[in-house]
Amino acid sequence: MGKILKRVLLLEDIEANANLIRFSLESVSGFEVTHAADGREAIECFKTSAYDICLFDHLMPGMTGLDAMQAIRALPGGEATPFVFLTARSDVANWKQLKESGAQAVIAKPFDIMLLGAQLLDVFHAYQSPSPVEGDELGAEPDWAATPSRSDLAQRPTAAYQRY
């Protein structure tokens, strides 16, 4: 049996957004969420605790989410942790920059808060997959993570809303 997604490190500078995301991930999906309000705090959290996945806001004052991810990647365990970015910038160049820098997925704001846990599970399982599922590449990203389009999410089955 594979690893189970349980602990999420959330980097979000806007408190109201962080509270909503945390509530959804904890109440709907059953995850344990640690919130960091800035990049330096996220790095310190990662140094002292283990996380299964990191969910980072991209554009923030001071240290960006991308800068924080790059610093965490240099820490023990950092290379083995998948990163998902939230961003209000839905242009392809921004997405490409994040993906080429090592993000496993990018989620455009605004997003469906009720699907967020299922999206993290998709990324986590794709990242953990030791062998490809028929028709998939090893460690391939979920279809919805490939572009800024949200069209695939609209067709997501109701199973995405079940508690894991």
PDB file of C-alpha atoms in Angstrom:
ATOM      1  CA  MET A   1       0.000   0.000   0.000  1.00  0.00           C
ATOM      2  CA  GLY A   2       1.264   3.465  -0.900  1.00  0.00           C
ATOM      3  CA  LYS A   3       1.790   6.477   1.241  1.00  0.00           C
ATOM      4  CA  ILE A   4      -1.333   8.300   2.448  1.00  0.00           C
ATOM      5  CA  LEU A   5      -1.822  12.041   2.064  1.00  0.00           C
ATOM      6  CA  LYS A   6      -2.362  13.435   5.534  1.00  0.00           C
ATOM      7  CA  ARG A   7      -0.186  16.492   6.288  1.00  0.00           C
ATOM      8  CA  VAL A   8      -0.350  19.662   4.175  1.00  0.00           C
ATOM      9  CA  LEU A   9       1.878  22.723   4.482  1.00  0.00           C
ATOM     10  CA  LEU A  10      -0.144  25.748   3.330  1.00  0.00           C
ATOM     11  CA  LEU A  11       1.652  28.972   2.421  1.00  0.00           C
ATOM     12  CA  GLU A  12      -0.890  31.783   2.035  1.00  0.00           C
ATOM     13  CA  ASP A  13      -0.382  35.415   3.048  1.00  0.00           C
ATOM     14  CA  ILE A  14      -4.058  36.437   3.043  1.00  0.00           C
ATOM     15  CA  GLU A  15      -5.575  35.253   6.324  1.00  0.00           C
ATOM     16  CA  ALA A  16      -9.150  34.980   5.011  1.00  0.00           C
ATOM     17  CA  ASN A  17      -7.992  32.766   2.114  1.00  0.00           C
ATOM     18  CA  ALA A  18      -5.896  30.647   4.466  1.00  0.00           C
ATOM     19  CA  ASN A  19      -8.827  30.138   6.832  1.00  0.00           C
ATOM     20  CA  LEU A  20     -11.132  29.044   4.016  1.00  0.00           C
ATOM     21  CA  ILE A  21      -8.570  26.681   2.488  1.00  0.00           C
ATOM     22  CA  ARG A  22      -7.677  25.233   5.872  1.00  0.00           C
ATOM     23  CA  PHE A  23     -11.337  24.702   6.788  1.00  0.00           C
ATOM     24  CA  SER A  24     -11.989  22.907   3.503  1.00  0.00           C
ATOM     25  CA  LEU A  25      -8.927  20.676   3.653  1.00  0.00           C
ATOM     26  CA  GLU A  26      -9.469  19.778   7.301  1.00  0.00           C
ATOM     27  CA  SER A  27     -13.267  19.465   7.386  1.00  0.00           C
ATOM     28  CA  VAL A  28     -14.039  18.129   3.916  1.00  0.00           C
ATOM     29  CA  SER A  29     -10.906  16.123   3.148  1.00  0.00           C
ATOM     30  CA  GLY A  30      -9.693  15.215   6.630  1.00  0.00           C
ATOM     31  CA  PHE A  31      -6.137  16.529   6.194  1.00  0.00           C
ATOM     32  CA  GLU A  32      -3.945  18.090   8.879  1.00  0.00           C
ATOM     33  CA  VAL A  33      -2.987  21.581   7.717  1.00  0.00           C
ATOM     34  CA  THR A  34      -0.168  23.768   8.968  1.00  0.00           C
ATOM     35  CA  HIS A  35      -0.480  27.381   7.840  1.00  0.00           C
ATOM     36  CA  ALA A  36       2.499  29.641   7.199  1.00  0.00           C
ATOM     37  CA  ALA A  37       1.818  33.310   6.438  1.00  0.00           C
ATOM     38  CA  ASP A  38       5.115  33.972   4.645  1.00  0.00           C
ATOM     39  CA  GLY A  39       7.886  32.115   2.852  1.00  0.00           C
ATOM     40  CA  ARG A  40      10.370  32.201   5.715  1.00  0.00           C
ATOM     41  CA  GLU A  41       7.786  30.738   8.100  1.00  0.00           C
ATOM     42  CA  ALA A  42       7.027  27.959   5.582  1.00  0.00           C
ATOM     43  CA  ILE A  43      10.718  27.073   5.394  1.00  0.00           C
ATOM     44  CA  GLU A  44      10.948  26.920   9.195  1.00  0.00           C
ATOM     45  CA  CYS A  45       7.824  24.734   9.363  1.00  0.00           C
ATOM     46  CA  PHE A  46       9.346  22.359   6.811  1.00  0.00           C
ATOM     47  CA  LYS A  47      12.603  22.167   8.788  1.00  0.00           C
ATOM     48  CA  THR A  48      10.779  21.059  11.943  1.00  0.00           C
ATOM     49  CA  SER A  49       7.984  18.816  10.591  1.00  0.00           C
ATOM     50  CA  ALA A  50       7.333  16.362   7.768  1.00  0.00           C
ATOM     51  CA  TYR A  51       4.675  17.154   5.169  1.00  0.00           C
ATOM     52  CA  ASP A  52       3.129  14.981   2.472  1.00  0.00           C
ATOM     53  CA  ILE A  53       2.420  17.882   0.108  1.00  0.00           C
ATOM     54  CA  CYS A  54       2.911  21.660  -0.001  1.00  0.00           C
ATOM     55  CA  LEU A  55       0.183  24.022  -1.209  1.00  0.00           C
ATOM     56  CA  PHE A  56       1.716  27.434  -1.850  1.00  0.00           C
ATOM     57  CA  ASP A  57       0.393  30.796  -2.968  1.00  0.00           C
ATOM     58  CA  HIS A  58       2.656  32.045  -5.731  1.00  0.00           C
ATOM     59  CA  LEU A  59       2.708  35.837  -5.526  1.00  0.00           C
ATOM     60  CA  MET A  60       3.302  37.216  -2.053  1.00  0.00           C
ATOM     61  CA  PRO A  61       5.101  40.215  -0.563  1.00  0.00           C
ATOM     62  CA  GLY A  62       8.753  39.564   0.155  1.00  0.00           C
ATOM     63  CA  MET A  63       9.641  35.953  -0.559  1.00  0.00           C
ATOM     64  CA  THR A  64       7.418  34.411  -3.243  1.00  0.00           C
ATOM     65  CA  GLY A  65       6.025  30.910  -3.005  1.00  0.00           C
ATOM     66  CA  LEU A  66       8.418  29.905  -5.780  1.00  0.00           C
ATOM     67  CA  ASP A  67      11.400  31.214  -3.769  1.00  0.00           C
ATOM     68  CA  ALA A  68      10.180  29.290  -0.713  1.00  0.00           C
ATOM     69  CA  MET A  69       9.774  26.090  -2.751  1.00  0.00           C
ATOM     70  CA  GLN A  70      13.303  26.387  -4.112  1.00  0.00           C
ATOM     71  CA  ALA A  71      14.684  26.841  -0.574  1.00  0.00           C
ATOM     72  CA  ILE A  72      12.673  23.844   0.684  1.00  0.00           C
ATOM     73  CA  ARG A  73      13.839  21.679  -2.223  1.00  0.00           C
ATOM     74  CA  ALA A  74      17.402  22.155  -0.897  1.00  0.00           C
ATOM     75  CA  LEU A  75      16.413  20.806   2.556  1.00  0.00           C
ATOM     76  CA  PRO A  76      16.382  17.119   3.553  1.00  0.00           C
ATOM     77  CA  GLY A  77      13.113  15.650   2.270  1.00  0.00           C
ATOM     78  CA  GLY A  78      12.427  18.678   0.084  1.00  0.00           C
ATOM     79  CA  GLU A  79      12.998  16.897  -3.216  1.00  0.00           C
ATOM     80  CA  ALA A  80      10.577  14.124  -2.218  1.00  0.00           C
ATOM     81  CA  THR A  81       7.665  16.473  -1.469  1.00  0.00           C
ATOM     82  CA  PRO A  82       5.206  17.489  -4.192  1.00  0.00           C
ATOM     83  CA  PHE A  83       4.308  21.173  -4.575  1.00  0.00           C
ATOM     84  CA  VAL A  84       1.027  22.626  -5.815  1.00  0.00           C
ATOM     85  CA  PHE A  85       0.725  26.358  -6.473  1.00  0.00           C
ATOM     86  CA  LEU A  86      -2.293  28.625  -6.209  1.00  0.00           C
ATOM     87  CA  THR A  87      -2.093  31.686  -8.431  1.00  0.00           C
ATOM     88  CA  ALA A  88      -4.283  34.507  -9.625  1.00  0.00           C
ATOM     89  CA  ARG A  89      -2.116  34.748 -12.745  1.00  0.00           C
ATOM     90  CA  SER A  90      -3.605  32.360 -15.246  1.00  0.00           C
ATOM     91  CA  ASP A  91      -1.310  33.175 -18.163  1.00  0.00           C
ATOM     92  CA  VAL A  92       0.506  30.266 -19.760  1.00  0.00           C
ATOM     93  CA  ALA A  93       3.969  31.836 -19.230  1.00  0.00           C
ATOM     94  CA  ASN A  94       3.399  31.953 -15.452  1.00  0.00           C
ATOM     95  CA  TRP A  95       2.224  28.339 -15.386  1.00  0.00           C
ATOM     96  CA  LYS A  96       5.180  27.261 -17.494  1.00  0.00           C
ATOM     97  CA  GLN A  97       7.603  29.042 -15.152  1.00  0.00           C
ATOM     98  CA  LEU A  98       6.136  27.290 -12.103  1.00  0.00           C
ATOM     99  CA  LYS A  99       6.096  23.866 -13.758  1.00  0.00           C
ATOM    100  CA  GLU A 100       9.647  24.224 -15.109  1.00  0.00           C
ATOM    101  CA  SER A 101      10.786  25.290 -11.636  1.00  0.00           C
ATOM    102  CA  GLY A 102       9.533  22.057 -10.113  1.00  0.00           C
ATOM    103  CA  ALA A 103       5.857  22.492  -9.240  1.00  0.00           C
ATOM    104  CA  GLN A 104       3.778  19.371  -9.794  1.00  0.00           C
ATOM    105  CA  ALA A 105       0.580  21.355 -10.455  1.00  0.00           C
ATOM    106  CA  VAL A 106      -0.807  24.874 -10.604  1.00  0.00           C
ATOM    107  CA  ILE A 107      -4.359  25.817  -9.605  1.00  0.00           C
ATOM    108  CA  ALA A 108      -5.842  29.087 -10.836  1.00  0.00           C
ATOM    109  CA  LYS A 109      -7.666  31.414  -8.477  1.00  0.00           C
ATOM    110  CA  PRO A 110     -10.572  31.480  -8.095  1.00  0.00           C
ATOM    111  CA  PHE A 111     -10.893  27.730  -7.618  1.00  0.00           C
ATOM    112  CA  ASP A 112     -13.566  25.345  -6.360  1.00  0.00           C
ATOM    113  CA  ILE A 113     -12.836  25.026  -2.644  1.00  0.00           C
ATOM    114  CA  MET A 114     -14.804  21.773  -2.460  1.00  0.00           C
ATOM    115  CA  LEU A 115     -12.567  20.152  -5.096  1.00  0.00           C
ATOM    116  CA  LEU A 116      -9.271  21.310  -3.608  1.00  0.00           C
ATOM    117  CA  GLY A 117      -8.722  18.206  -1.472  1.00  0.00           C
ATOM    118  CA  ALA A 118      -9.445  15.909  -4.422  1.00  0.00           C
ATOM    119  CA  GLN A 119      -7.032  17.914  -6.580  1.00  0.00           C
ATOM    120  CA  LEU A 120      -4.286  17.533  -3.976  1.00  0.00           C
ATOM    121  CA  LEU A 121      -4.971  13.800  -3.835  1.00  0.00           C
ATOM    122  CA  ASP A 122      -4.660  13.582  -7.631  1.00  0.00           C
ATOM    123  CA  VAL A 123      -1.270  15.273  -7.544  1.00  0.00           C
ATOM    124  CA  PHE A 124      -0.079  13.319  -4.522  1.00  0.00           C
ATOM    125  CA  HIS A 125      -0.964   9.937  -6.029  1.00  0.00           C
ATOM    126  CA  ALA A 126       0.546  10.833  -9.416  1.00  0.00           C
ATOM    127  CA  TYR A 127       3.743  11.928  -7.663  1.00  0.00           C
ATOM    128  CA  GLN A 128       3.886   8.795  -5.493  1.00  0.00           C
ATOM    129  CA  SER A 129       3.044   6.353  -8.279  1.00  0.00           C
ATOM    130  CA  PRO A 130       5.923   3.868  -8.561  1.00  0.00           C
ATOM    131  CA  SER A 131       4.682   2.660 -11.949  1.00  0.00           C
ATOM    132  CA  PRO A 132       2.512   4.195 -14.602  1.00  0.00           C
ATOM    133  CA  VAL A 133      -1.152   3.380 -14.852  1.00  0.00           C
ATOM    134  CA  GLU A 134      -2.003   2.036 -18.299  1.00  0.00           C
ATOM    135  CA  GLY A 135      -2.004   4.977 -20.687  1.00  0.00           C
ATOM    136  CA  ASP A 136      -0.241   7.296 -18.224  1.00  0.00           C
ATOM    137  CA  GLU A 137       3.376   8.327 -18.011  1.00  0.00           C
ATOM    138  CA  LEU A 138       5.299   7.696 -14.803  1.00  0.00           C
ATOM    139  CA  GLY A 139       4.504  10.482 -12.363  1.00  0.00           C
ATOM    140  CA  ALA A 140       2.317  12.202 -14.950  1.00  0.00           C
ATOM    141  CA  GLU A 141       0.354  15.187 -13.752  1.00  0.00           C
ATOM    142  CA  PRO A 142      -3.419  14.998 -13.597  1.00  0.00           C
ATOM    143  CA  ASP A 143      -5.092  16.194 -16.815  1.00  0.00           C
ATOM    144  CA  TRP A 144      -6.501  19.293 -15.098  1.00  0.00           C
ATOM    145  CA  ALA A 145      -2.990  20.373 -14.045  1.00  0.00           C
ATOM    146  CA  ALA A 146      -1.626  20.605 -17.585  1.00  0.00           C
ATOM    147  CA  THR A 147      -3.034  24.018 -18.517  1.00  0.00           C
ATOM    148  CA  PRO A 148      -4.752  27.034 -16.981  1.00  0.00           C
ATOM    149  CA  SER A 149      -8.115  25.682 -18.207  1.00  0.00           C
ATOM    150  CA  ARG A 150     -10.658  24.586 -15.631  1.00  0.00           C
ATOM    151  CA  SER A 151     -12.843  22.776 -18.189  1.00  0.00           C
ATOM    152  CA  ASP A 152     -11.761  19.292 -17.067  1.00  0.00           C
ATOM    153  CA  LEU A 153     -12.751  20.056 -13.485  1.00  0.00           C
ATOM    154  CA  ALA A 154     -16.321  20.816 -14.514  1.00  0.00           C
ATOM    155  CA  GLN A 155     -16.621  17.218 -15.732  1.00  0.00           C
ATOM    156  CA  ARG A 156     -15.158  15.669 -12.556  1.00  0.00           C
ATOM    157  CA  PRO A 157     -17.233  12.752 -11.172  1.00  0.00           C
ATOM    158  CA  THR A 158     -19.069  13.048  -7.871  1.00  0.00           C
ATOM    159  CA  ALA A 159     -16.506  10.710  -6.303  1.00  0.00           C
ATOM    160  CA  ALA A 160     -14.257  13.779  -6.033  1.00  0.00           C
ATOM    161  CA  TYR A 161     -16.520  15.090  -3.304  1.00  0.00           C
ATOM    162  CA  GLN A 162     -16.235  12.001  -1.099  1.00  0.00           C
ATOM    163  CA  ARG A 163     -14.171  12.199   2.031  1.00  0.00           C
ATOM    164  CA  TYR A 164     -10.904  10.277   1.756  1.00  0.00           C
TER     165      TYR A 164
END
